[in-house]
Amino acid sequence: MDQQEGSTTVDNIVTQFNTYEDFLDSQITTLDMYYLEDEGLARQLVELGYRGTGEVVKREDFEARKAAIEIARLAERTQKKTLTSAGKDLHDNFLKALAVREEDNRSGIVSLNQQEADAAHTLKKQLAESSARGKSVIFIRDRNSHGQEVSGYIDYAHRLKIEDFEVYFSGKKRLLPRPTDMSFYNWDSHVAVWNSTPNYQVIADNPEGLLFKYKRDRKILNVDPKAQPGDNSTRTPIQTKLYIQAVIFDHVSRRKT
């Protein structure tokens, strides 16, 4: 038997049996147990090649291949993890803008395939070197299901972690600000709420308007449309048919290299 055939045989055995002992037991016949009357001794004889009905496989070979196959299985499962926006036929500019920012806001937990990487290339050039991580804040103003006008700022990275965005990218639901987001305002009831998130600290008592401090680099994001957004930050109005108004702020935290 050549090396390739031997490797294939071991792989077949490893995938068929959970443990090496299970493999040994499969090689022991009723007649073996009748004469030997000892399961441990029967296993030893099979392992040494003196008993058995099939190929001789060493314990270290079995366990090494078992570990290698498990590593390959986990790697394949990890590779299959994909972005929620992947494969979606996105027509609206807002959803396209969220899609190209999804990976950076997931902090590299999942990877882009080549097609998705090409689509995100323009944004990544704006986000500069590979040591940078972009965190986006989404501003939305629109009417809720009750017809009330609401607006608010959403920590995109945080919402991605606590919510499945499949429903938004598939068009089943619209992303809207909630009272649990960074800020929320109901223009009809005049209810105003703000909350700090794992990424941003809300500064609500600023006389010139709402500010967000990115916790990683402590840089200030100014969302006032009449002011500059701040260091390492950009403000991008989105032309969209989904909302009355939508703006995305991108903040880039540069790590020291």
CSV table of C-alpha atoms in Angstrom, one decimal, residues 9 26 64-65 69 71 81 89 105 121 134 152 170 180 194 199 221-222 228 231 236 246:
chain,number,residue,atom,x,y,z
A,9,THR,CA,-7.4,4.5,4.9
A,26,SER,CA,-14.6,-2.8,15.8
A,64,ALA,CA,-3.0,13.0,14.9
A,65,ARG,CA,-5.4,12.7,12.0
A,69,ILE,CA,-9.6,16.8,10.7
A,71,ILE,CA,-8.9,21.7,13.0
A,81,LYS,CA,-18.9,33.0,8.4
A,89,ASP,CA,-29.0,42.7,-4.0
A,105,ASN,CA,-17.8,47.8,12.5
A,121,HIS,CA,-12.3,49.2,-1.4
A,134,GLY,CA,-13.6,52.3,11.6
A,152,GLY,CA,-31.6,59.5,16.7
A,170,SER,CA,-33.1,41.8,3.1
A,180,THR,CA,-31.9,52.4,23.8
A,194,TRP,CA,-29.5,59.3,25.3
A,199,ASN,CA,-17.9,52.4,22.0
A,221,LEU,CA,-17.2,63.3,17.4
A,222,ASN,CA,-19.2,66.4,16.8
A,228,GLN,CA,-16.4,69.9,11.6
A,231,ASP,CA,-10.2,64.4,14.3
A,236,THR,CA,-21.4,61.6,4.9
A,246,ALA,CA,-29.8,59.8,6.8
